[in-house]
Amino acid sequence: MASITLDKVGKIYAGGTRAVGDVNIDIADGEFIVLVGPSGCGKSTLLRMVAGLESISEGTVRIGDRVVNDIEPADRDIAMVFQNYALYPHMSVRQNLAYGLKNRGTPKPEIERRVAEAAEILQIGPFLDRKPRALSGGQRQRVAMGRAIVREPAAFLFDEPLSNLDAKLRVTMRLEIKELQRRLRTTSIYVTHDQLEAMTLADRLVVLNAGRIEQIGTPLEVYRKPASTFVASFIGSPAMNLISSTALPHLPGVAHAGTIGIRPEDLTVSATGPILMDVLAVEELGAQRLVHGQTGGERLTVTLSSNAELSDSLRLDYRPGSLHLFTAGEGRRID
Ligand SMILES: Nc1ncnc2c1ncn2[C@@H]1O[C@H](COP(=O)(O)OP(=O)(O)OP(=O)(O)O)[C@@H](O)[C@H]1O
Ligand SMILES: [Mg+2]
């Protein structure tokens, strides 16, 4: 196991496209880091630079004490799990698990020990002699993780490993990955564009926007104190309401802000509330309902209990201390 350090890392692709710039991350030994951000923000590029599948244009990547910029992928002591698990279709599960070790000349008893151990951890023992086509999607994904586990690497790198699975299975597998990482304590970097997956898996999140880090923090730090309007709108579902302060000039303390942020769950119905919202649409979620409307010409969403009474307009208050203020130009947090 090992720490991973990214120091001023950047990537400029042939043709001059900058995909990543000035990325600094110190990942502790055993930590679970999630890189999260919208499509095209540079998540895979960053991960592939750590893996050695892309050259590093700027800065240094260290795994443990070793600078790996010029070290071949096979010699970096990492194992990667991709979205398309790419199992060998003509090999049994057992052969799929053993293949990489065999290629490295690992002694046979050692291969058998590691395959048995991975099968035990992932509960795929009963499928060891089946071909991948005779497995469900979730079972295949487990085999793909098994191939990473048998390597006993210093770090796991995951690139959207669950995006081929249906919604329910994603939730199950998400938990399995989390438990697995807790158990093995292997340093992990996990890439996803799904903020909920990021929140639930990460020890710390790295929120990326256009190749740059917007914020690094624990899921709750990032949720409670988003550093920018970008992070505020990306982390949390339903997304934080971001409203021009000119639309709510009467709220106390907002004089210097360009944008006011209020999470839908921090708004409450109150006869004396300072915000009057015209209701436009209601979405029922079961225990809760999302009420969408507008105030001062700006869109607003409120999370209410499904028992709450509805009308064409609602007077709203917000929980004390729940306002987020951001600068007008760059949308940086004001504290
Ligand atoms: N081989 C390449 N040559 C030139 N530009 C590339 C190359 N690969 C990726 N890019 C560009 O680099 C940027 C980052 O791409 P990357 O694949 O890292 O994004 P991502 O965050 O993983 O997105 P997604 O969520 O869609 O997978 C994008 O603008 C992309 O078009
Ligand atoms: Mg990607």
mmCIF file of C-alpha atoms and ligand atoms in Angstrom:
data_model
loop_
_atom_site.group_PDB
_atom_site.id
_atom_site.type_symbol
_atom_site.label_atom_id
_atom_site.label_comp_id
_atom_site.label_asym_id
_atom_site.label_seq_id
_atom_site.Cartn_x
_atom_site.Cartn_y
_atom_site.Cartn_z
ATOM 1 C CA MET A 1 0.000 0.000 0.000
ATOM 2 C CA ALA A 2 1.134 3.539 -0.606
ATOM 3 C CA SER A 3 0.349 7.212 -0.591
ATOM 4 C CA ILE A 4 -0.121 8.968 -3.943
ATOM 5 C CA THR A 5 0.982 12.558 -4.504
ATOM 6 C CA LEU A 6 0.086 14.747 -7.463
ATOM 7 C CA ASP A 7 2.208 17.885 -7.626
ATOM 8 C CA LYS A 8 1.267 20.626 -10.140
ATOM 9 C CA VAL A 9 0.093 17.979 -12.581
ATOM 10 C CA GLY A 10 -1.081 19.101 -16.011
ATOM 11 C CA LYS A 11 -1.980 17.494 -19.316
ATOM 12 C CA ILE A 12 -1.794 19.051 -22.747
ATOM 13 C CA TYR A 13 -2.872 16.652 -25.492
ATOM 14 C CA ALA A 14 -1.192 16.586 -28.898
ATOM 15 C CA GLY A 15 -2.734 19.442 -30.836
ATOM 16 C CA GLY A 16 -2.482 21.732 -27.831
ATOM 17 C CA THR A 17 -5.741 20.970 -25.945
ATOM 18 C CA ARG A 18 -5.256 21.521 -22.230
ATOM 19 C CA ALA A 19 -7.260 18.842 -20.395
ATOM 20 C CA VAL A 20 -5.838 19.251 -16.865
ATOM 21 C CA GLY A 21 -3.897 22.037 -15.122
ATOM 22 C CA ASP A 22 -2.190 22.679 -11.782
ATOM 23 C CA VAL A 23 -3.616 19.681 -9.937
ATOM 24 C CA ASN A 24 -2.242 19.165 -6.414
ATOM 25 C CA ILE A 25 -3.565 16.260 -4.346
ATOM 26 C CA ASP A 26 -1.969 14.433 -1.402
ATOM 27 C CA ILE A 27 -3.633 11.050 -1.020
ATOM 28 C CA ALA A 28 -2.876 9.265 2.238
ATOM 29 C CA ASP A 29 -2.056 5.576 2.432
ATOM 30 C CA GLY A 30 -5.376 3.693 2.562
ATOM 31 C CA GLU A 31 -7.480 6.699 1.639
ATOM 32 C CA PHE A 32 -10.479 6.519 -0.731
ATOM 33 C CA ILE A 33 -10.405 9.561 -3.028
ATOM 34 C CA VAL A 34 -13.154 10.266 -5.545
ATOM 35 C CA LEU A 35 -12.583 12.535 -8.549
ATOM 36 C CA VAL A 36 -15.955 13.976 -9.486
ATOM 37 C CA GLY A 37 -17.080 16.472 -12.099
ATOM 38 C CA PRO A 38 -19.071 16.812 -15.304
ATOM 39 C CA SER A 39 -18.254 15.058 -18.559
ATOM 40 C CA GLY A 40 -15.030 16.317 -20.130
ATOM 41 C CA CYS A 41 -13.606 17.910 -16.961
ATOM 42 C CA GLY A 42 -10.473 15.719 -17.079
ATOM 43 C CA LYS A 43 -11.232 12.924 -14.583
ATOM 44 C CA SER A 44 -10.161 10.033 -16.815
ATOM 45 C CA THR A 45 -7.145 11.963 -18.073
ATOM 46 C CA LEU A 46 -5.949 12.467 -14.502
ATOM 47 C CA LEU A 47 -6.531 8.842 -13.550
ATOM 48 C CA ARG A 48 -4.802 7.595 -16.690
ATOM 49 C CA MET A 49 -1.780 9.748 -15.899
ATOM 50 C CA VAL A 50 -1.542 8.071 -12.488
ATOM 51 C CA ALA A 51 -1.921 4.673 -14.173
ATOM 52 C CA GLY A 52 0.713 5.465 -16.784
ATOM 53 C CA LEU A 53 -1.698 5.138 -19.708
ATOM 54 C CA GLU A 54 -1.207 8.839 -20.590
ATOM 55 C CA SER A 55 2.054 10.755 -20.488
ATOM 56 C CA ILE A 56 2.357 13.485 -17.851
ATOM 57 C CA SER A 57 2.865 16.883 -19.541
ATOM 58 C CA GLU A 58 3.504 18.884 -16.374
ATOM 59 C CA GLY A 59 4.320 18.224 -12.732
ATOM 60 C CA THR A 60 5.079 14.984 -10.923
ATOM 61 C CA VAL A 61 3.121 11.947 -9.788
ATOM 62 C CA ARG A 62 4.481 9.948 -6.867
ATOM 63 C CA ILE A 63 3.301 6.536 -5.702
ATOM 64 C CA GLY A 64 4.822 6.010 -2.278
ATOM 65 C CA ASP A 65 8.223 7.717 -2.349
ATOM 66 C CA ARG A 66 8.802 7.012 -6.006
ATOM 67 C CA VAL A 67 8.276 9.508 -8.855
ATOM 68 C CA VAL A 68 6.508 7.421 -11.496
ATOM 69 C CA ASN A 69 6.377 9.905 -14.405
ATOM 70 C CA ASP A 70 8.708 7.757 -16.502
ATOM 71 C CA ILE A 71 7.793 4.357 -15.100
ATOM 72 C CA GLU A 72 5.886 1.864 -17.244
ATOM 73 C CA PRO A 73 2.256 1.140 -16.223
ATOM 74 C CA ALA A 74 3.089 -2.486 -15.419
ATOM 75 C CA ASP A 75 5.795 -1.362 -12.989
ATOM 76 C CA ARG A 76 3.676 1.172 -11.072
ATOM 77 C CA ASP A 77 2.105 -1.425 -8.765
ATOM 78 C CA ILE A 78 -1.464 -0.270 -9.410
ATOM 79 C CA ALA A 79 -4.564 -2.101 -10.631
ATOM 80 C CA MET A 80 -7.272 -0.443 -12.675
ATOM 81 C CA VAL A 81 -10.978 -1.282 -12.945
ATOM 82 C CA PHE A 82 -12.825 0.175 -15.922
ATOM 83 C CA GLN A 83 -16.445 0.716 -16.895
ATOM 84 C CA ASN A 84 -16.332 -1.987 -19.575
ATOM 85 C CA TYR A 85 -14.873 -4.773 -17.515
ATOM 86 C CA ALA A 86 -13.356 -6.462 -20.601
ATOM 87 C CA LEU A 87 -13.204 -10.003 -19.245
ATOM 88 C CA TYR A 88 -11.762 -12.616 -21.603
ATOM 89 C CA PRO A 89 -14.910 -14.342 -22.926
ATOM 90 C CA HIS A 90 -13.262 -17.684 -23.744
ATOM 91 C CA MET A 91 -11.706 -18.058 -20.284
ATOM 92 C CA SER A 92 -13.432 -19.197 -17.104
ATOM 93 C CA VAL A 93 -13.732 -16.809 -14.182
ATOM 94 C CA ARG A 94 -10.826 -18.616 -12.498
ATOM 95 C CA GLN A 95 -8.646 -18.200 -15.602
ATOM 96 C CA ASN A 96 -9.641 -14.547 -15.889
ATOM 97 C CA LEU A 97 -8.535 -13.969 -12.310
ATOM 98 C CA ALA A 98 -5.289 -15.881 -12.713
ATOM 99 C CA TYR A 99 -4.299 -14.556 -16.121
ATOM 100 C CA GLY A 100 -2.403 -11.413 -15.073
ATOM 101 C CA LEU A 101 -0.514 -13.243 -12.330
ATOM 102 C CA LYS A 102 0.432 -16.073 -14.677
ATOM 103 C CA ASN A 103 1.821 -13.549 -17.167
ATOM 104 C CA ARG A 104 3.990 -12.116 -14.428
ATOM 105 C CA GLY A 105 5.359 -15.551 -13.626
ATOM 106 C CA THR A 106 3.758 -15.764 -10.191
ATOM 107 C CA PRO A 107 4.232 -19.302 -8.783
ATOM 108 C CA LYS A 108 1.168 -21.540 -9.160
ATOM 109 C CA PRO A 109 0.431 -22.110 -5.438
ATOM 110 C CA GLU A 110 0.580 -18.345 -4.896
ATOM 111 C CA ILE A 111 -1.874 -17.782 -7.788
ATOM 112 C CA GLU A 112 -4.224 -20.381 -6.318
ATOM 113 C CA ARG A 113 -4.052 -18.784 -2.889
ATOM 114 C CA ARG A 114 -4.810 -15.290 -4.231
ATOM 115 C CA VAL A 115 -7.635 -16.441 -6.513
ATOM 116 C CA ALA A 116 -9.248 -18.361 -3.645
ATOM 117 C CA GLU A 117 -8.916 -15.350 -1.372
ATOM 118 C CA ALA A 118 -10.414 -12.915 -3.928
ATOM 119 C CA ALA A 119 -13.242 -15.354 -4.666
ATOM 120 C CA GLU A 120 -13.963 -15.550 -0.949
ATOM 121 C CA ILE A 121 -13.920 -11.760 -0.482
ATOM 122 C CA LEU A 122 -16.162 -11.170 -3.503
ATOM 123 C CA GLN A 123 -18.331 -14.252 -3.005
ATOM 124 C CA ILE A 124 -17.787 -15.501 -6.532
ATOM 125 C CA GLY A 125 -16.554 -18.949 -5.478
ATOM 126 C CA PRO A 126 -19.573 -20.750 -7.000
ATOM 127 C CA PHE A 127 -18.907 -19.146 -10.425
ATOM 128 C CA LEU A 128 -15.182 -19.846 -10.731
ATOM 129 C CA ASP A 129 -15.606 -22.405 -13.505
ATOM 130 C CA ARG A 130 -18.206 -20.472 -15.495
ATOM 131 C CA LYS A 131 -17.512 -18.302 -18.530
ATOM 132 C CA PRO A 132 -18.260 -14.565 -18.170
ATOM 133 C CA ARG A 133 -21.303 -14.800 -20.474
ATOM 134 C CA ALA A 134 -22.979 -17.052 -17.892
ATOM 135 C CA LEU A 135 -22.773 -14.297 -15.235
ATOM 136 C CA SER A 136 -25.008 -11.343 -14.434
ATOM 137 C CA GLY A 137 -23.711 -7.799 -14.871
ATOM 138 C CA GLY A 138 -23.033 -7.432 -11.162
ATOM 139 C CA GLN A 139 -21.186 -10.756 -11.011
ATOM 140 C CA ARG A 140 -19.040 -9.734 -13.991
ATOM 141 C CA GLN A 141 -18.202 -6.463 -12.308
ATOM 142 C CA ARG A 142 -17.141 -8.428 -9.224
ATOM 143 C CA VAL A 143 -14.849 -10.576 -11.349
ATOM 144 C CA ALA A 144 -13.355 -7.398 -12.812
ATOM 145 C CA MET A 145 -12.654 -6.230 -9.259
ATOM 146 C CA GLY A 146 -11.302 -9.673 -8.456
ATOM 147 C CA ARG A 147 -8.705 -9.251 -11.182
ATOM 148 C CA ALA A 148 -7.564 -6.068 -9.462
ATOM 149 C CA ILE A 149 -7.575 -7.641 -5.990
ATOM 150 C CA VAL A 150 -5.431 -10.665 -6.914
ATOM 151 C CA ARG A 151 -2.684 -8.292 -7.978
ATOM 152 C CA GLU A 152 -2.444 -7.068 -4.353
ATOM 153 C CA PRO A 153 -1.469 -3.655 -5.697
ATOM 154 C CA ALA A 154 -0.369 -0.516 -3.844
ATOM 155 C CA ALA A 155 -3.450 1.265 -5.204
ATOM 156 C CA PHE A 156 -6.740 0.691 -7.012
ATOM 157 C CA LEU A 157 -7.794 3.065 -9.778
ATOM 158 C CA PHE A 158 -11.481 2.945 -10.760
ATOM 159 C CA ASP A 159 -12.875 4.717 -13.834
ATOM 160 C CA GLU A 160 -16.690 4.770 -13.625
ATOM 161 C CA PRO A 161 -16.784 1.016 -12.893
ATOM 162 C CA LEU A 162 -20.534 0.959 -12.253
ATOM 163 C CA SER A 163 -21.911 2.973 -15.160
ATOM 164 C CA ASN A 164 -22.894 -0.107 -17.184
ATOM 165 C CA LEU A 165 -25.128 -1.420 -14.405
ATOM 166 C CA ASP A 166 -28.777 -0.625 -13.774
ATOM 167 C CA ALA A 167 -29.698 1.855 -11.046
ATOM 168 C CA LYS A 168 -30.491 -0.690 -8.340
ATOM 169 C CA LEU A 169 -27.388 -2.779 -8.927
ATOM 170 C CA ARG A 170 -25.242 0.358 -8.883
ATOM 171 C CA VAL A 171 -26.408 1.072 -5.348
ATOM 172 C CA THR A 172 -25.622 -2.490 -4.229
ATOM 173 C CA MET A 173 -22.223 -2.567 -5.913
ATOM 174 C CA ARG A 174 -21.379 0.896 -4.580
ATOM 175 C CA LEU A 175 -21.773 -0.452 -1.076
ATOM 176 C CA GLU A 176 -19.755 -3.562 -1.930
ATOM 177 C CA ILE A 177 -16.873 -1.444 -3.215
ATOM 178 C CA LYS A 178 -16.990 0.699 -0.110
ATOM 179 C CA GLU A 179 -16.930 -2.334 2.209
ATOM 180 C CA LEU A 180 -14.204 -3.955 0.159
ATOM 181 C CA GLN A 181 -12.004 -0.862 0.338
ATOM 182 C CA ARG A 182 -12.608 -0.598 4.100
ATOM 183 C CA ARG A 183 -11.584 -4.195 4.509
ATOM 184 C CA LEU A 184 -8.499 -4.148 2.296
ATOM 185 C CA ARG A 185 -7.457 -0.582 3.169
ATOM 186 C CA THR A 186 -5.926 -0.177 -0.263
ATOM 187 C CA THR A 187 -5.369 3.406 -1.416
ATOM 188 C CA SER A 188 -8.020 4.092 -4.065
ATOM 189 C CA ILE A 189 -8.816 6.742 -6.653
ATOM 190 C CA TYR A 190 -12.324 6.467 -8.055
ATOM 191 C CA VAL A 191 -13.681 8.502 -10.969
ATOM 192 C CA THR A 192 -17.368 9.266 -11.401
ATOM 193 C CA HIS A 193 -19.614 12.032 -12.736
ATOM 194 C CA ASP A 194 -22.343 10.902 -10.299
ATOM 195 C CA GLN A 195 -22.297 13.190 -7.276
ATOM 196 C CA LEU A 196 -24.266 10.759 -5.103
ATOM 197 C CA GLU A 197 -21.825 7.934 -5.854
ATOM 198 C CA ALA A 198 -19.001 10.341 -5.048
ATOM 199 C CA MET A 199 -20.562 11.449 -1.762
ATOM 200 C CA THR A 200 -21.288 7.926 -0.555
ATOM 201 C CA LEU A 201 -17.910 6.386 -1.435
ATOM 202 C CA ALA A 202 -15.332 9.041 -0.702
ATOM 203 C CA ASP A 203 -13.174 9.704 2.311
ATOM 204 C CA ARG A 204 -12.441 12.918 0.410
ATOM 205 C CA LEU A 205 -13.865 14.338 -2.802
ATOM 206 C CA VAL A 206 -11.920 16.207 -5.439
ATOM 207 C CA VAL A 207 -14.353 18.321 -7.457
ATOM 208 C CA LEU A 208 -12.986 19.089 -10.928
ATOM 209 C CA ASN A 209 -14.174 21.763 -13.321
ATOM 210 C CA ALA A 210 -12.584 22.208 -16.753
ATOM 211 C CA GLY A 211 -9.396 20.427 -15.713
ATOM 212 C CA ARG A 212 -8.882 22.372 -12.480
ATOM 213 C CA ILE A 213 -9.619 21.524 -8.865
ATOM 214 C CA GLU A 214 -12.551 23.536 -7.500
ATOM 215 C CA GLN A 215 -12.486 21.980 -4.035
ATOM 216 C CA ILE A 216 -11.049 19.100 -2.021
ATOM 217 C CA GLY A 217 -12.765 17.964 1.167
ATOM 218 C CA THR A 218 -14.763 15.308 2.943
ATOM 219 C CA PRO A 219 -18.250 14.805 1.500
ATOM 220 C CA LEU A 220 -19.790 16.773 4.369
ATOM 221 C CA GLU A 221 -17.273 19.624 4.161
ATOM 222 C CA VAL A 222 -17.979 20.015 0.465
ATOM 223 C CA TYR A 223 -21.740 19.743 0.986
ATOM 224 C CA ARG A 224 -21.836 22.157 3.917
ATOM 225 C CA LYS A 225 -19.320 24.688 2.643
ATOM 226 C CA PRO A 226 -19.099 24.561 -1.144
ATOM 227 C CA ALA A 227 -16.166 26.752 -2.235
ATOM 228 C CA SER A 228 -17.917 28.048 -5.344
ATOM 229 C CA THR A 229 -21.264 28.212 -7.122
ATOM 230 C CA PHE A 230 -19.946 25.437 -9.383
ATOM 231 C CA VAL A 231 -19.477 23.062 -6.445
ATOM 232 C CA ALA A 232 -22.724 24.245 -4.855
ATOM 233 C CA SER A 233 -24.722 23.375 -7.946
ATOM 234 C CA PHE A 234 -22.873 20.086 -8.570
ATOM 235 C CA ILE A 235 -22.870 18.474 -5.106
ATOM 236 C CA GLY A 236 -26.248 17.754 -3.519
ATOM 237 C CA SER A 237 -29.515 16.590 -5.041
ATOM 238 C CA PRO A 238 -31.826 18.347 -5.692
ATOM 239 C CA ALA A 239 -29.241 21.031 -6.478
ATOM 240 C CA MET A 240 -28.764 24.082 -4.287
ATOM 241 C CA ASN A 241 -30.898 27.069 -5.320
ATOM 242 C CA LEU A 242 -28.624 29.829 -6.615
ATOM 243 C CA ILE A 243 -30.404 33.143 -6.736
ATOM 244 C CA SER A 244 -29.178 36.614 -7.638
ATOM 245 C CA SER A 245 -29.064 38.742 -4.489
ATOM 246 C CA THR A 246 -31.045 41.407 -6.348
ATOM 247 C CA ALA A 247 -34.015 39.021 -6.356
ATOM 248 C CA LEU A 248 -33.894 38.740 -2.544
ATOM 249 C CA PRO A 249 -32.511 42.137 -1.424
ATOM 250 C CA HIS A 250 -34.447 42.087 1.841
ATOM 251 C CA LEU A 251 -32.667 39.006 3.269
ATOM 252 C CA PRO A 252 -30.295 40.021 6.065
ATOM 253 C CA GLY A 253 -26.555 39.810 5.431
ATOM 254 C CA VAL A 254 -26.655 39.445 1.654
ATOM 255 C CA ALA A 255 -25.637 43.007 0.747
ATOM 256 C CA HIS A 256 -22.174 42.053 -0.553
ATOM 257 C CA ALA A 257 -23.087 38.847 -2.269
ATOM 258 C CA GLY A 258 -23.705 38.417 -5.977
ATOM 259 C CA THR A 259 -25.407 35.070 -5.524
ATOM 260 C CA ILE A 260 -27.313 33.565 -2.633
ATOM 261 C CA GLY A 261 -27.366 29.799 -2.231
ATOM 262 C CA ILE A 262 -30.120 27.971 -0.319
ATOM 263 C CA ARG A 263 -30.472 24.207 -0.332
ATOM 264 C CA PRO A 264 -34.032 23.006 -1.082
ATOM 265 C CA GLU A 265 -34.016 21.096 2.236
ATOM 266 C CA ASP A 266 -33.112 24.267 4.182
ATOM 267 C CA LEU A 267 -36.322 26.046 3.137
ATOM 268 C CA THR A 268 -39.447 25.745 5.286
ATOM 269 C CA VAL A 269 -43.021 26.890 4.871
ATOM 270 C CA SER A 270 -43.738 29.767 7.273
ATOM 271 C CA ALA A 271 -46.560 32.315 7.354
ATOM 272 C CA THR A 272 -44.036 35.022 8.271
ATOM 273 C CA GLY A 273 -41.255 33.904 5.903
ATOM 274 C CA PRO A 274 -39.446 36.538 3.799
ATOM 275 C CA ILE A 275 -39.661 34.660 0.486
ATOM 276 C CA LEU A 276 -42.870 34.417 -1.532
ATOM 277 C CA MET A 277 -42.771 31.651 -4.139
ATOM 278 C CA ASP A 278 -45.231 31.082 -6.972
ATOM 279 C CA VAL A 279 -45.618 27.327 -7.354
ATOM 280 C CA LEU A 280 -45.093 26.014 -10.905
ATOM 281 C CA ALA A 281 -44.751 22.244 -10.536
ATOM 282 C CA VAL A 282 -44.650 19.499 -7.900
ATOM 283 C CA GLU A 283 -42.696 16.239 -8.044
ATOM 284 C CA GLU A 284 -43.736 13.478 -5.630
ATOM 285 C CA LEU A 285 -40.861 11.350 -4.277
ATOM 286 C CA GLY A 286 -42.853 9.361 -1.728
ATOM 287 C CA ALA A 287 -41.895 10.578 1.750
ATOM 288 C CA GLN A 288 -41.020 13.977 0.331
ATOM 289 C CA ARG A 289 -42.091 16.204 -2.498
ATOM 290 C CA LEU A 290 -40.102 18.699 -4.520
ATOM 291 C CA VAL A 291 -41.968 21.923 -5.101
ATOM 292 C CA HIS A 292 -40.636 24.043 -7.969
ATOM 293 C CA GLY A 293 -41.563 27.679 -8.431
ATOM 294 C CA GLN A 294 -40.210 31.160 -8.822
ATOM 295 C CA THR A 295 -39.546 34.242 -6.766
ATOM 296 C CA GLY A 296 -38.486 37.643 -8.095
ATOM 297 C CA GLY A 297 -38.188 36.093 -11.551
ATOM 298 C CA GLU A 298 -35.763 33.365 -10.368
ATOM 299 C CA ARG A 299 -36.333 29.630 -10.140
ATOM 300 C CA LEU A 300 -36.536 28.032 -6.714
ATOM 301 C CA THR A 301 -36.966 24.440 -5.486
ATOM 302 C CA VAL A 302 -38.140 23.432 -2.016
ATOM 303 C CA THR A 303 -38.100 19.974 -0.429
ATOM 304 C CA LEU A 304 -41.209 19.472 1.706
ATOM 305 C CA SER A 305 -42.753 16.543 3.487
ATOM 306 C CA SER A 306 -45.418 14.917 1.334
ATOM 307 C CA ASN A 307 -47.868 15.742 4.146
ATOM 308 C CA ALA A 308 -47.270 19.474 3.724
ATOM 309 C CA GLU A 309 -50.167 21.486 2.402
ATOM 310 C CA LEU A 310 -49.830 22.956 -1.074
ATOM 311 C CA SER A 311 -51.224 26.110 -2.619
ATOM 312 C CA ASP A 312 -50.506 28.314 -5.668
ATOM 313 C CA SER A 313 -48.035 30.340 -3.687
ATOM 314 C CA LEU A 314 -45.975 29.532 -0.618
ATOM 315 C CA ARG A 315 -44.368 31.788 1.921
ATOM 316 C CA LEU A 316 -40.954 30.407 2.818
ATOM 317 C CA ASP A 317 -38.342 30.854 5.490
ATOM 318 C CA TYR A 318 -34.877 29.327 5.687
ATOM 319 C CA ARG A 319 -33.147 27.586 8.569
ATOM 320 C CA PRO A 320 -30.864 29.951 10.509
ATOM 321 C CA GLY A 321 -27.268 29.816 9.268
ATOM 322 C CA SER A 322 -28.194 27.957 6.105
ATOM 323 C CA LEU A 323 -27.537 30.718 3.555
ATOM 324 C CA HIS A 324 -24.477 30.428 1.318
ATOM 325 C CA LEU A 325 -23.103 33.640 -0.179
ATOM 326 C CA PHE A 326 -20.962 33.857 -3.308
ATOM 327 C CA THR A 327 -19.192 36.703 -5.136
ATOM 328 C CA ALA A 328 -20.815 38.157 -8.242
ATOM 329 C CA GLY A 329 -18.061 37.560 -10.786
ATOM 330 C CA GLU A 330 -16.306 34.290 -10.034
ATOM 331 C CA GLY A 331 -18.911 32.803 -7.721
ATOM 332 C CA ARG A 332 -16.394 32.206 -4.903
ATOM 333 C CA ARG A 333 -17.710 31.514 -1.419
ATOM 334 C CA ILE A 334 -17.910 34.480 0.985
ATOM 335 C CA ASP A 335 -17.552 33.504 4.668
HETATM 336 N N1 LIG B 1 -6.564 11.685 -26.715
HETATM 337 C C1 LIG B 1 -7.056 12.929 -26.596
HETATM 338 N N2 LIG B 1 -6.649 13.919 -27.427
HETATM 339 C C2 LIG B 1 -7.131 15.196 -27.316
HETATM 340 N N3 LIG B 1 -8.014 15.566 -26.368
HETATM 341 C C3 LIG B 1 -8.464 14.617 -25.509
HETATM 342 C C4 LIG B 1 -8.013 13.247 -25.567
HETATM 343 N N4 LIG B 1 -8.623 12.544 -24.577
HETATM 344 C C5 LIG B 1 -9.417 13.423 -23.953
HETATM 345 N N5 LIG B 1 -9.325 14.672 -24.498
HETATM 346 C C6 LIG B 1 -10.008 15.897 -24.050
HETATM 347 O O1 LIG B 1 -9.600 16.167 -22.718
HETATM 348 C C7 LIG B 1 -10.705 16.624 -21.926
HETATM 349 C C8 LIG B 1 -10.881 15.744 -20.701
HETATM 350 O O2 LIG B 1 -11.262 14.435 -21.116
HETATM 351 P P1 LIG B 1 -11.509 13.256 -20.081
HETATM 352 O O3 LIG B 1 -11.747 12.021 -20.859
HETATM 353 O O4 LIG B 1 -10.394 13.259 -19.113
HETATM 354 O O5 LIG B 1 -12.851 13.741 -19.383
HETATM 355 P P2 LIG B 1 -13.753 13.001 -18.275
HETATM 356 O O6 LIG B 1 -13.873 13.958 -17.137
HETATM 357 O O7 LIG B 1 -13.237 11.657 -17.998
HETATM 358 O O8 LIG B 1 -15.171 12.932 -19.009
HETATM 359 P P3 LIG B 1 -16.312 11.755 -18.979
HETATM 360 O O9 LIG B 1 -17.102 11.967 -17.716
HETATM 361 O O10 LIG B 1 -17.140 12.098 -20.189
HETATM 362 O O11 LIG B 1 -15.620 10.437 -19.067
HETATM 363 C C9 LIG B 1 -11.912 16.640 -22.851
HETATM 364 O O12 LIG B 1 -12.093 17.948 -23.337
HETATM 365 C C10 LIG B 1 -11.511 15.701 -23.957
HETATM 366 O O13 LIG B 1 -12.136 16.050 -25.161
HETATM 367 MG MG MG B 2 -13.967 9.709 -18.304
#
